[in-house]
Amino acid sequence: MRRVIPLTLTALAAALALTACGGGDDGGADGAKSKDGSGCATGAVALEVGSASVAPAAGDSGEVPVSITNQSAPCTLDHFPGVTLHQGDRSVKLAVSEGAQAQTLKLAKGASATFTVSYVRGADGNAKALKASTMEVTLPGGGDAKTFPWKFGPVAGKGADGLDASVSAFQQVGD
């Protein structure tokens, strides 16, 4: 009987931990935590937008890299980053890149990862294009969103309300 109680308590703790995890069906940063509960929160990491490969003209593709450097205790990046582009009152959350598969990356203090925002430049004045002024980034570990200026031109519209832009999976930087 002694083994039944610890196993029951372990099963109960595991069930409670699973029900505490949230998340959108796209695996984005809608509050989803890593499986071990030590998700990388925006307040514990440094986020930086790197040198972009800017799309020079309407119809051209561009890429904007975003780097994440852990500033705190070891943490885990699981699922996908959340990226929303804003133009005044209009906000569009970017989809995950087609075919992208989430990886679970463990970041020690000082370790880095990156992800990429890919986009197609829209034509100036096109009603479906979004002339974004800011890009908001969230991580699956939670924390406040970080906002960066969007200096890469309008983003082409796609479908009814979407954009021709997407977010890649996290990639480990270095060894």
Tab-separated table of N, CA and C in Angstrom:
chain	number	residue	atom	x	y	z
A	1	MET	N	0.795	-1.199	0.000
A	1	MET	CA	0.000	0.000	0.000
A	1	MET	C	0.840	1.266	0.000
A	2	ARG	N	2.022	1.212	0.515
A	2	ARG	CA	2.854	2.406	0.579
A	2	ARG	C	3.105	2.982	-0.806
A	3	ARG	N	3.242	2.162	-1.829
A	3	ARG	CA	3.519	2.650	-3.174
A	3	ARG	C	2.292	3.285	-3.822
A	4	VAL	N	1.122	2.896	-3.441
A	4	VAL	CA	-0.096	3.423	-4.042
A	4	VAL	C	-0.239	4.909	-3.765
A	5	ILE	N	0.014	5.330	-2.561
A	5	ILE	CA	-0.147	6.744	-2.210
A	5	ILE	C	0.822	7.625	-2.984
A	6	PRO	N	2.134	7.349	-3.001
A	6	PRO	CA	3.014	8.211	-3.792
A	6	PRO	C	2.664	8.222	-5.281
A	7	LEU	N	2.282	7.054	-5.842
A	7	LEU	CA	1.919	7.027	-7.257
A	7	LEU	C	0.649	7.829	-7.508
A	8	THR	N	-0.316	7.743	-6.599
A	8	THR	CA	-1.555	8.504	-6.741
A	8	THR	C	-1.262	9.990	-6.670
A	9	LEU	N	-0.434	10.399	-5.727
A	9	LEU	CA	-0.082	11.812	-5.605
A	9	LEU	C	0.679	12.294	-6.841
A	10	THR	N	1.567	11.462	-7.363
A	10	THR	CA	2.316	11.823	-8.562
A	10	THR	C	1.369	11.992	-9.744
A	11	ALA	N	0.415	11.064	-9.898
A	11	ALA	CA	-0.552	11.162	-10.995
A	11	ALA	C	-1.420	12.403	-10.854
A	12	LEU	N	-1.845	12.706	-9.626
A	12	LEU	CA	-2.652	13.903	-9.385
A	12	LEU	C	-1.858	15.166	-9.708
A	13	ALA	N	-0.605	15.222	-9.284
A	13	ALA	CA	0.237	16.390	-9.576
A	13	ALA	C	0.434	16.544	-11.078
A	14	ALA	N	0.647	15.449	-11.781
A	14	ALA	CA	0.822	15.523	-13.233
A	14	ALA	C	-0.446	16.012	-13.912
A	15	ALA	N	-1.607	15.544	-13.461
A	15	ALA	CA	-2.879	15.982	-14.050
A	15	ALA	C	-3.097	17.475	-13.817
A	16	LEU	N	-2.789	17.951	-12.610
A	16	LEU	CA	-2.932	19.378	-12.317
A	16	LEU	C	-1.976	20.212	-13.169
A	17	ALA	N	-0.767	19.729	-13.341
A	17	ALA	CA	0.203	20.467	-14.156
A	17	ALA	C	-0.255	20.559	-15.604
A	18	LEU	N	-0.828	19.473	-16.128
A	18	LEU	CA	-1.300	19.498	-17.511
A	18	LEU	C	-2.477	20.431	-17.693
A	19	THR	N	-3.386	20.491	-16.738
A	19	THR	CA	-4.544	21.377	-16.874
A	19	THR	C	-4.161	22.828	-16.686
A	20	ALA	N	-3.037	23.107	-16.061
A	20	ALA	CA	-2.592	24.487	-15.866
A	20	ALA	C	-1.980	25.068	-17.129
A	21	CYS	N	-1.583	24.206	-18.065
A	21	CYS	CA	-0.976	24.691	-19.305
A	21	CYS	C	-2.057	25.130	-20.254
A	22	GLY	N	-1.837	26.295	-20.872
A	22	GLY	CA	-2.789	26.775	-21.870
A	22	GLY	C	-2.087	26.870	-23.187
A	23	GLY	N	-2.817	27.357	-24.180
A	23	GLY	CA	-2.169	27.582	-25.449
A	23	GLY	C	-3.143	27.550	-26.584
A	24	GLY	N	-2.820	28.279	-27.635
A	24	GLY	CA	-3.647	28.285	-28.823
A	24	GLY	C	-3.378	27.040	-29.631
A	25	ASP	N	-4.256	26.770	-30.606
A	25	ASP	CA	-4.086	25.582	-31.397
A	25	ASP	C	-2.936	25.700	-32.387
A	26	ASP	N	-2.387	26.889	-32.551
A	26	ASP	CA	-1.239	27.046	-33.434
A	26	ASP	C	0.075	26.882	-32.687
A	27	GLY	N	0.005	26.597	-31.372
A	27	GLY	CA	1.220	26.418	-30.598
A	27	GLY	C	1.917	27.724	-30.310
A	28	GLY	N	1.248	28.829	-30.544
A	28	GLY	CA	1.852	30.137	-30.330
A	28	GLY	C	2.015	30.478	-28.882
A	29	ALA	N	2.266	31.719	-28.612
A	29	ALA	CA	2.604	32.170	-27.271
A	29	ALA	C	1.385	32.638	-26.503
A	30	ASP	N	0.274	31.936	-26.651
A	30	ASP	CA	-0.945	32.318	-25.956
A	30	ASP	C	-0.951	31.777	-24.541
A	31	GLY	N	0.152	31.849	-23.833
A	31	GLY	CA	0.224	31.390	-22.466
A	31	GLY	C	0.742	29.975	-22.341
A	32	ALA	N	1.097	29.328	-23.413
A	32	ALA	CA	1.575	27.956	-23.350
A	32	ALA	C	2.914	27.920	-22.624
A	33	LYS	N	3.069	26.931	-21.777
A	33	LYS	CA	4.316	26.749	-21.040
A	33	LYS	C	5.031	25.521	-21.577
A	34	SER	N	6.312	25.450	-21.360
A	34	SER	CA	7.038	24.264	-21.767
A	34	SER	C	6.615	23.111	-20.870
A	35	LYS	N	6.896	21.892	-21.303
A	35	LYS	CA	6.466	20.712	-20.569
A	35	LYS	C	7.062	20.647	-19.177
A	36	ASP	N	8.237	21.225	-18.967
A	36	ASP	CA	8.844	21.170	-17.640
A	36	ASP	C	8.527	22.414	-16.811
A	37	GLY	N	7.689	23.320	-17.328
A	37	GLY	CA	7.244	24.483	-16.569
A	37	GLY	C	8.252	25.605	-16.475
A	38	SER	N	9.389	25.502	-17.158
A	38	SER	CA	10.405	26.547	-17.058
A	38	SER	C	10.544	27.309	-18.362
A	39	GLY	N	9.416	27.742	-18.895
A	39	GLY	CA	9.429	28.457	-20.163
A	39	GLY	C	10.198	29.760	-20.062
A	40	CYS	N	10.786	30.182	-21.166
A	40	CYS	CA	11.522	31.442	-21.232
A	40	CYS	C	10.528	32.598	-21.327
A	41	ALA	N	10.432	33.387	-20.296
A	41	ALA	CA	9.546	34.544	-20.281
A	41	ALA	C	10.286	35.759	-20.830
A	42	THR	N	9.541	36.694	-21.427
A	42	THR	CA	10.180	37.854	-22.048
A	42	THR	C	10.988	38.684	-21.055
A	43	GLY	N	10.605	38.703	-19.782
A	43	GLY	CA	11.347	39.482	-18.802
A	43	GLY	C	12.688	38.873	-18.412
A	44	ALA	N	12.896	37.583	-18.726
A	44	ALA	CA	14.125	36.896	-18.343
A	44	ALA	C	15.103	36.742	-19.500
A	45	VAL	N	14.727	37.266	-20.667
A	45	VAL	CA	15.591	37.152	-21.847
A	45	VAL	C	15.751	38.516	-22.500
A	46	ALA	N	16.814	38.653	-23.289
A	46	ALA	CA	16.990	39.860	-24.107
A	46	ALA	C	16.498	39.521	-25.513
A	47	LEU	N	15.621	40.346	-26.040
A	47	LEU	CA	15.123	40.192	-27.406
A	47	LEU	C	15.699	41.304	-28.255
A	48	GLU	N	16.145	40.963	-29.456
A	48	GLU	CA	16.735	41.965	-30.340
A	48	GLU	C	16.379	41.651	-31.786
A	49	VAL	N	15.962	42.670	-32.513
A	49	VAL	CA	15.699	42.525	-33.942
A	49	VAL	C	17.006	42.785	-34.667
A	50	GLY	N	17.427	41.818	-35.475
A	50	GLY	CA	18.707	41.916	-36.162
A	50	GLY	C	18.602	42.625	-37.501
A	51	SER	N	19.685	42.602	-38.233
A	51	SER	CA	19.734	43.201	-39.561
A	51	SER	C	18.831	42.409	-40.492
A	52	ALA	N	17.879	43.106	-41.069
A	52	ALA	CA	16.895	42.448	-41.918
A	52	ALA	C	17.362	42.377	-43.359
A	53	SER	N	16.839	41.393	-44.035
A	53	SER	CA	16.960	41.298	-45.486
A	53	SER	C	15.663	41.923	-45.996
A	54	VAL	N	15.701	43.232	-46.219
A	54	VAL	CA	14.496	44.007	-46.510
A	54	VAL	C	14.043	43.774	-47.951
A	55	ALA	N	12.725	43.589	-48.110
A	55	ALA	CA	12.142	43.469	-49.447
A	55	ALA	C	12.113	44.865	-50.075
A	56	PRO	N	12.838	45.089	-51.174
A	56	PRO	CA	12.964	46.439	-51.728
A	56	PRO	C	11.741	46.956	-52.471
A	57	ALA	N	10.937	46.062	-53.066
A	57	ALA	CA	9.801	46.526	-53.872
A	57	ALA	C	8.603	45.612	-53.642
A	58	ALA	N	7.420	46.109	-53.977
A	58	ALA	CA	6.192	45.328	-53.832
A	58	ALA	C	6.340	43.978	-54.529
A	59	GLY	N	5.941	42.916	-53.821
A	59	GLY	CA	6.045	41.561	-54.351
A	59	GLY	C	7.322	40.849	-53.980
A	60	ASP	N	8.327	41.579	-53.503
A	60	ASP	CA	9.589	40.965	-53.079
A	60	ASP	C	9.453	40.401	-51.668
A	61	SER	N	10.274	39.390	-51.366
A	61	SER	CA	10.279	38.777	-50.038
A	61	SER	C	11.375	39.365	-49.174
A	62	GLY	N	11.095	39.436	-47.876
A	62	GLY	CA	12.082	39.901	-46.916
A	62	GLY	C	12.070	39.030	-45.679
A	63	GLU	N	13.126	39.119	-44.884
A	63	GLU	CA	13.225	38.358	-43.643
A	63	GLU	C	13.771	39.249	-42.540
A	64	VAL	N	13.152	39.115	-41.360
A	64	VAL	CA	13.555	39.886	-40.196
A	64	VAL	C	13.907	38.899	-39.081
A	65	PRO	N	15.204	38.776	-38.732
A	65	PRO	CA	15.593	37.856	-37.655
A	65	PRO	C	15.389	38.493	-36.279
A	66	VAL	N	14.966	37.667	-35.342
A	66	VAL	CA	14.812	38.108	-33.954
A	66	VAL	C	15.630	37.158	-33.086
A	67	SER	N	16.558	37.707	-32.295
A	67	SER	CA	17.389	36.870	-31.433
A	67	SER	C	16.909	36.957	-29.992
A	68	ILE	N	17.106	35.843	-29.296
A	68	ILE	CA	16.706	35.694	-27.900
A	68	ILE	C	17.930	35.233	-27.144
A	69	THR	N	18.342	35.973	-26.116
A	69	THR	CA	19.472	35.568	-25.287
A	69	THR	C	18.990	35.454	-23.849
A	70	ASN	N	19.184	34.270	-23.270
A	70	ASN	CA	18.738	34.035	-21.898
A	70	ASN	C	19.607	34.826	-20.922
A	71	GLN	N	18.968	35.621	-20.083
A	71	GLN	CA	19.660	36.452	-19.097
A	71	GLN	C	19.537	35.906	-17.676
A	72	SER	N	18.882	34.760	-17.514
A	72	SER	CA	18.508	34.299	-16.184
A	72	SER	C	18.782	32.798	-16.041
A	73	ALA	N	18.017	32.164	-15.172
A	73	ALA	CA	18.137	30.718	-14.947
A	73	ALA	C	17.801	29.962	-16.228
A	74	PRO	N	18.277	28.739	-16.367
A	74	PRO	CA	17.955	27.962	-17.556
A	74	PRO	C	16.443	27.937	-17.802
A	75	CYS	N	16.077	27.994	-19.083
A	75	CYS	CA	14.669	27.984	-19.444
A	75	CYS	C	14.498	27.237	-20.757
A	76	THR	N	13.256	27.025	-21.142
A	76	THR	CA	12.950	26.241	-22.330
A	76	THR	C	12.053	27.021	-23.272
A	77	LEU	N	12.406	27.012	-24.561
A	77	LEU	CA	11.551	27.552	-25.619
A	77	LEU	C	10.827	26.366	-26.233
A	78	ASP	N	9.516	26.398	-26.190
A	78	ASP	CA	8.698	25.318	-26.704
A	78	ASP	C	7.573	25.947	-27.517
A	79	HIS	N	7.123	25.310	-28.551
A	79	HIS	CA	6.074	25.819	-29.442
A	79	HIS	C	6.670	26.868	-30.392
A	80	PHE	N	5.972	27.994	-30.595
A	80	PHE	CA	6.411	29.035	-31.520
A	80	PHE	C	6.312	30.407	-30.849
A	81	PRO	N	7.076	31.369	-31.344
A	81	PRO	CA	6.906	32.737	-30.844
A	81	PRO	C	5.598	33.302	-31.388
A	82	GLY	N	5.088	34.314	-30.707
A	82	GLY	CA	3.927	35.037	-31.203
A	82	GLY	C	4.378	36.382	-31.735
A	83	VAL	N	3.952	36.736	-32.935
A	83	VAL	CA	4.312	38.025	-33.530
A	83	VAL	C	3.036	38.667	-34.067
A	84	THR	N	2.798	39.909	-33.671
A	84	THR	CA	1.651	40.672	-34.140
A	84	THR	C	2.159	41.984	-34.720
A	85	LEU	N	1.692	42.320	-35.927
A	85	LEU	CA	2.028	43.597	-36.545
A	85	LEU	C	0.874	44.566	-36.316
A	86	HIS	N	1.234	45.832	-36.031
A	86	HIS	CA	0.234	46.855	-35.706
A	86	HIS	C	0.347	48.057	-36.641
A	87	GLN	N	-0.826	48.520	-37.094
A	87	GLN	CA	-0.955	49.771	-37.837
A	87	GLN	C	-2.159	50.482	-37.237
A	88	GLY	N	-1.923	51.476	-36.400
A	88	GLY	CA	-3.032	52.170	-35.755
A	88	GLY	C	-3.917	51.202	-34.998
A	89	ASP	N	-5.219	51.169	-35.351
A	89	ASP	CA	-6.180	50.272	-34.697
A	89	ASP	C	-6.157	48.854	-35.260
A	90	ARG	N	-5.485	48.647	-36.357
A	90	ARG	CA	-5.457	47.329	-36.999
A	90	ARG	C	-4.260	46.523	-36.514
A	91	SER	N	-4.532	45.296	-36.065
A	91	SER	CA	-3.487	44.384	-35.602
A	91	SER	C	-3.691	43.034	-36.254
A	92	VAL	N	-2.600	42.426	-36.713
A	92	VAL	CA	-2.687	41.116	-37.345
A	92	VAL	C	-1.628	40.208	-36.728
A	93	LYS	N	-2.092	39.080	-36.133
A	93	LYS	CA	-1.167	38.086	-35.596
A	93	LYS	C	-0.686	37.219	-36.755
A	94	LEU	N	0.619	37.040	-36.852
A	94	LEU	CA	1.187	36.278	-37.961
A	94	LEU	C	1.040	34.783	-37.736
A	95	ALA	N	0.833	34.079	-38.828
A	95	ALA	CA	0.727	32.626	-38.807
A	95	ALA	C	2.118	32.009	-38.704
A	96	VAL	N	2.148	30.745	-38.337
A	96	VAL	CA	3.390	29.979	-38.324
A	96	VAL	C	3.716	29.618	-39.770
A	97	SER	N	4.992	29.668	-40.122
A	97	SER	CA	5.440	29.333	-41.474
A	97	SER	C	4.960	27.940	-41.868
A	98	GLU	N	4.490	27.817	-43.105
A	98	GLU	CA	4.002	26.536	-43.598
A	98	GLU	C	5.113	25.493	-43.507
A	99	GLY	N	4.779	24.357	-42.940
A	99	GLY	CA	5.737	23.262	-42.808
A	99	GLY	C	6.672	23.372	-41.612
A	100	ALA	N	6.614	24.479	-40.873
A	100	ALA	CA	7.500	24.641	-39.708
A	100	ALA	C	7.094	23.667	-38.614
A	101	GLN	N	8.085	23.097	-37.957
A	101	GLN	CA	7.825	22.183	-36.851
A	101	GLN	C	8.503	22.722	-35.602
A	102	ALA	N	7.727	22.807	-34.544
A	102	ALA	CA	8.251	23.329	-33.287
A	102	ALA	C	9.332	22.406	-32.736
A	103	GLN	N	10.336	23.026	-32.152
A	103	GLN	CA	11.393	22.308	-31.463
A	103	GLN	C	11.361	22.742	-30.004
A	104	THR	N	11.836	21.898	-29.131
A	104	THR	CA	12.009	22.282	-27.746
A	104	THR	C	13.490	22.582	-27.555
A	105	LEU	N	13.790	23.842	-27.224
A	105	LEU	CA	15.179	24.249	-27.025
A	105	LEU	C	15.394	24.648	-25.573
A	106	LYS	N	16.393	24.085	-24.952
A	106	LYS	CA	16.759	24.463	-23.587
A	106	LYS	C	17.878	25.494	-23.678
A	107	LEU	N	17.671	26.637	-23.028
A	107	LEU	CA	18.666	27.709	-23.040
A	107	LEU	C	19.278	27.881	-21.655
A	108	ALA	N	20.568	27.658	-21.564
A	108	ALA	CA	21.298	27.962	-20.334
A	108	ALA	C	21.464	29.477	-20.261
A	109	LYS	N	21.848	29.981	-19.106
A	109	LYS	CA	22.112	31.412	-18.980
A	109	LYS	C	23.188	31.795	-19.989
A	110	GLY	N	22.913	32.834	-20.778
A	110	GLY	CA	23.848	33.306	-21.789
A	110	GLY	C	23.668	32.656	-23.161
A	111	ALA	N	22.896	31.574	-23.247
A	111	ALA	CA	22.676	30.901	-24.530
A	111	ALA	C	21.643	31.663	-25.360
A	112	SER	N	21.699	31.450	-26.682
A	112	SER	CA	20.821	32.203	-27.584
A	112	SER	C	20.076	31.303	-28.551
A	113	ALA	N	18.967	31.827	-29.027
A	113	ALA	CA	18.172	31.200	-30.084
A	113	ALA	C	17.686	32.322	-30.985
A	114	THR	N	17.113	31.949	-32.114
A	114	THR	CA	16.599	32.943	-33.042
A	114	THR	C	15.351	32.406	-33.719
A	115	PHE	N	14.563	33.306	-34.276
A	115	PHE	CA	13.478	32.939	-35.176
A	115	PHE	C	13.394	34.034	-36.222
A	116	THR	N	12.669	33.770	-37.295
A	116	THR	CA	12.609	34.705	-38.416
A	116	THR	C	11.171	35.044	-38.771
A	117	VAL	N	10.938	36.327	-39.032
A	117	VAL	CA	9.670	36.782	-39.587
A	117	VAL	C	9.907	36.952	-41.083
A	118	SER	N	9.194	36.168	-41.889
A	118	SER	CA	9.292	36.272	-43.347
A	118	SER	C	8.065	37.025	-43.837
A	119	TYR	N	8.251	37.897	-44.831
A	119	TYR	CA	7.118	38.686	-45.314
A	119	TYR	C	7.286	39.013	-46.794
A	120	VAL	N	6.169	39.347	-47.424
A	120	VAL	CA	6.168	39.842	-48.791
A	120	VAL	C	5.766	41.307	-48.713
A	121	ARG	N	6.552	42.140	-49.362
A	121	ARG	CA	6.270	43.582	-49.321
A	121	ARG	C	5.023	43.886	-50.143
A	122	GLY	N	4.155	44.698	-49.541
A	122	GLY	CA	2.936	45.117	-50.208
A	122	GLY	C	3.142	46.421	-50.949
A	123	ALA	N	2.208	46.716	-51.820
A	123	ALA	CA	2.269	47.968	-52.586
A	123	ALA	C	1.767	49.116	-51.718
A	124	ASP	N	2.444	50.254	-51.796
A	124	ASP	CA	1.992	51.450	-51.077
A	124	ASP	C	0.578	51.779	-51.548
A	125	GLY	N	-0.299	52.063	-50.599
A	125	GLY	CA	-1.661	52.447	-50.930
A	125	GLY	C	-2.611	51.279	-51.146
A	126	ASN	N	-2.139	50.048	-51.182
A	126	ASN	CA	-3.013	48.892	-51.340
A	126	ASN	C	-3.823	48.706	-50.065
A	127	ALA	N	-5.152	48.625	-50.182
A	127	ALA	CA	-6.038	48.535	-49.027
A	127	ALA	C	-5.811	47.266	-48.205
A	128	LYS	N	-5.389	46.165	-48.839
A	128	LYS	CA	-5.164	44.914	-48.104
A	128	LYS	C	-3.794	44.880	-47.428
A	129	ALA	N	-2.873	45.702	-47.884
A	129	ALA	CA	-1.537	45.735	-47.284
A	129	ALA	C	-1.607	46.409	-45.911
A	130	LEU	N	-0.719	46.017	-45.042
A	130	LEU	CA	-0.635	46.618	-43.707
A	130	LEU	C	0.637	47.444	-43.644
A	131	LYS	N	0.495	48.731	-43.468
A	131	LYS	CA	1.659	49.606	-43.313
A	131	LYS	C	1.977	49.655	-41.819
A	132	ALA	N	2.556	48.550	-41.352
A	132	ALA	CA	2.811	48.368	-39.925
A	132	ALA	C	3.780	49.416	-39.396
A	133	SER	N	3.536	49.832	-38.163
A	133	SER	CA	4.462	50.747	-37.497
A	133	SER	C	5.234	50.023	-36.393
A	134	THR	N	4.622	48.954	-35.837
A	134	THR	CA	5.295	48.201	-34.773
A	134	THR	C	5.084	46.704	-34.942
A	135	MET	N	6.015	45.954	-34.347
A	135	MET	CA	5.961	44.497	-34.289
A	135	MET	C	6.026	44.116	-32.811
A	136	GLU	N	5.046	43.347	-32.370
A	136	GLU	CA	4.975	42.914	-30.976
A	136	GLU	C	5.345	41.437	-30.903
A	137	VAL	N	6.261	41.088	-29.997
A	137	VAL	CA	6.753	39.722	-29.866
A	137	VAL	C	6.413	39.181	-28.482
A	138	THR	N	5.861	37.965	-28.451
A	138	THR	CA	5.623	37.260	-27.196
A	138	THR	C	6.287	35.889	-27.278
A	139	LEU	N	6.626	35.338	-26.131
A	139	LEU	CA	7.242	34.017	-26.062
A	139	LEU	C	6.312	33.057	-25.340
A	140	PRO	N	6.422	31.747	-25.626
A	140	PRO	CA	5.543	30.775	-24.987
A	140	PRO	C	5.691	30.720	-23.467
A	141	GLY	N	6.797	31.216	-22.913
A	141	GLY	CA	7.002	31.202	-21.466
A	141	GLY	C	6.286	32.323	-20.751
A	142	GLY	N	5.649	33.224	-21.496
A	142	GLY	CA	4.886	34.304	-20.885
A	142	GLY	C	5.696	35.583	-20.771
A	143	GLY	N	5.208	36.458	-19.919
A	143	GLY	CA	5.814	37.765	-19.754
A	143	GLY	C	5.156	38.783	-20.665
A	144	ASP	N	5.488	40.038	-20.461
A	144	ASP	CA	4.920	41.107	-21.267
A	144	ASP	C	5.463	41.053	-22.690
A	145	ALA	N	4.632	41.456	-23.633
A	145	ALA	CA	5.067	41.535	-25.023
A	145	ALA	C	6.129	42.620	-25.157
A	146	LYS	N	7.067	42.401	-26.042
A	146	LYS	CA	8.089	43.403	-26.370
A	146	LYS	C	7.739	43.989	-27.732
A	147	THR	N	7.821	45.296	-27.836
A	147	THR	CA	7.446	45.980	-29.063
A	147	THR	C	8.675	46.595	-29.723
A	148	PHE	N	8.751	46.425	-31.039
A	148	PHE	CA	9.851	46.945	-31.842
A	148	PHE	C	9.277	47.741	-33.010
A	149	PRO	N	9.998	48.766	-33.478
A	149	PRO	CA	9.525	49.482	-34.667
A	149	PRO	C	9.595	48.571	-35.893
A	150	TRP	N	8.607	48.695	-36.788
A	150	TRP	CA	8.622	47.979	-38.063
A	150	TRP	C	9.062	48.983	-39.109
A	151	LYS	N	10.254	48.787	-39.664
A	151	LYS	CA	10.844	49.741	-40.616
A	151	LYS	C	11.036	49.123	-41.995
A	152	PHE	N	10.247	48.104	-42.312
A	152	PHE	CA	10.528	47.298	-43.490
A	152	PHE	C	9.474	47.449	-44.592
A	153	GLY	N	8.676	48.493	-44.520
A	153	GLY	CA	7.677	48.750	-45.549
A	153	GLY	C	6.376	48.025	-45.292
A	154	PRO	N	5.371	48.293	-46.145
A	154	PRO	CA	4.072	47.645	-45.970
A	154	PRO	C	4.171	46.140	-46.235
A	155	VAL	N	3.295	45.378	-45.568
A	155	VAL	CA	3.249	43.930	-45.722
A	155	VAL	C	2.019	43.586	-46.563
A	156	ALA	N	2.225	42.767	-47.580
A	156	ALA	CA	1.144	42.397	-48.490
A	156	ALA	C	0.034	41.650	-47.762
A	157	GLY	N	-1.197	41.926	-48.175
A	157	GLY	CA	-2.340	41.211	-47.638
A	157	GLY	C	-2.467	39.844	-48.282
A	158	LYS	N	-3.123	38.939	-47.548
A	158	LYS	CA	-3.331	37.583	-48.055
A	158	LYS	C	-4.649	37.082	-47.492
A	159	GLY	N	-5.559	36.683	-48.335
A	159	GLY	CA	-6.848	36.211	-47.864
A	159	GLY	C	-7.703	37.372	-47.388
A	160	ALA	N	-8.724	37.040	-46.592
A	160	ALA	CA	-9.677	38.057	-46.139
A	160	ALA	C	-9.033	39.077	-45.206
A	161	ASP	N	-8.395	38.611	-44.147
A	161	ASP	CA	-7.826	39.534	-43.153
A	161	ASP	C	-6.376	39.246	-42.827
A	162	GLY	N	-5.763	38.319	-43.519
A	162	GLY	CA	-4.410	37.926	-43.177
A	162	GLY	C	-3.352	38.710	-43.922
A	163	LEU	N	-2.122	38.380	-43.614
A	163	LEU	CA	-0.973	39.005	-44.266
A	163	LEU	C	-0.107	37.931	-44.889
A	164	ASP	N	0.647	38.301	-45.905
A	164	ASP	CA	1.599	37.391	-46.523
A	164	ASP	C	2.896	37.484	-45.721
A	165	ALA	N	2.801	36.982	-44.503
A	165	ALA	CA	3.923	37.011	-43.560
A	165	ALA	C	3.752	35.840	-42.599
A	166	SER	N	4.862	35.347	-42.072
A	166	SER	CA	4.797	34.211	-41.153
A	166	SER	C	6.006	34.213	-40.217
A	167	VAL	N	5.923	33.337	-39.212
A	167	VAL	CA	6.944	33.218	-38.180
A	167	VAL	C	7.530	31.805	-38.224
A	168	SER	N	8.867	31.716	-38.199
A	168	SER	CA	9.526	30.412	-38.208
A	168	SER	C	9.574	29.813	-36.800
A	169	ALA	N	10.048	28.586	-36.740
A	169	ALA	CA	10.296	27.927	-35.459
A	169	ALA	C	11.567	28.516	-34.828
A	170	PHE	N	11.737	28.295	-33.532
A	170	PHE	CA	12.966	28.698	-32.848
A	170	PHE	C	14.129	27.835	-33.359
A	171	GLN	N	15.306	28.455	-33.487
A	171	GLN	CA	16.529	27.748	-33.876
A	171	GLN	C	17.617	28.067	-32.857
A	172	GLN	N	18.369	27.070	-32.459
A	172	GLN	CA	19.490	27.258	-31.526
A	172	GLN	C	20.599	28.036	-32.236
A	173	VAL	N	21.248	28.929	-31.514
A	173	VAL	CA	22.394	29.662	-32.037
A	173	VAL	C	23.646	29.085	-31.393
A	174	GLY	N	24.651	28.824	-32.204
A	174	GLY	CA	25.905	28.294	-31.672
A	174	GLY	C	25.852	26.798	-31.504
A	175	ASP	N	26.764	26.286	-30.657
A	175	ASP	CA	26.870	24.829	-30.468
A	175	ASP	C	25.706	24.300	-29.743
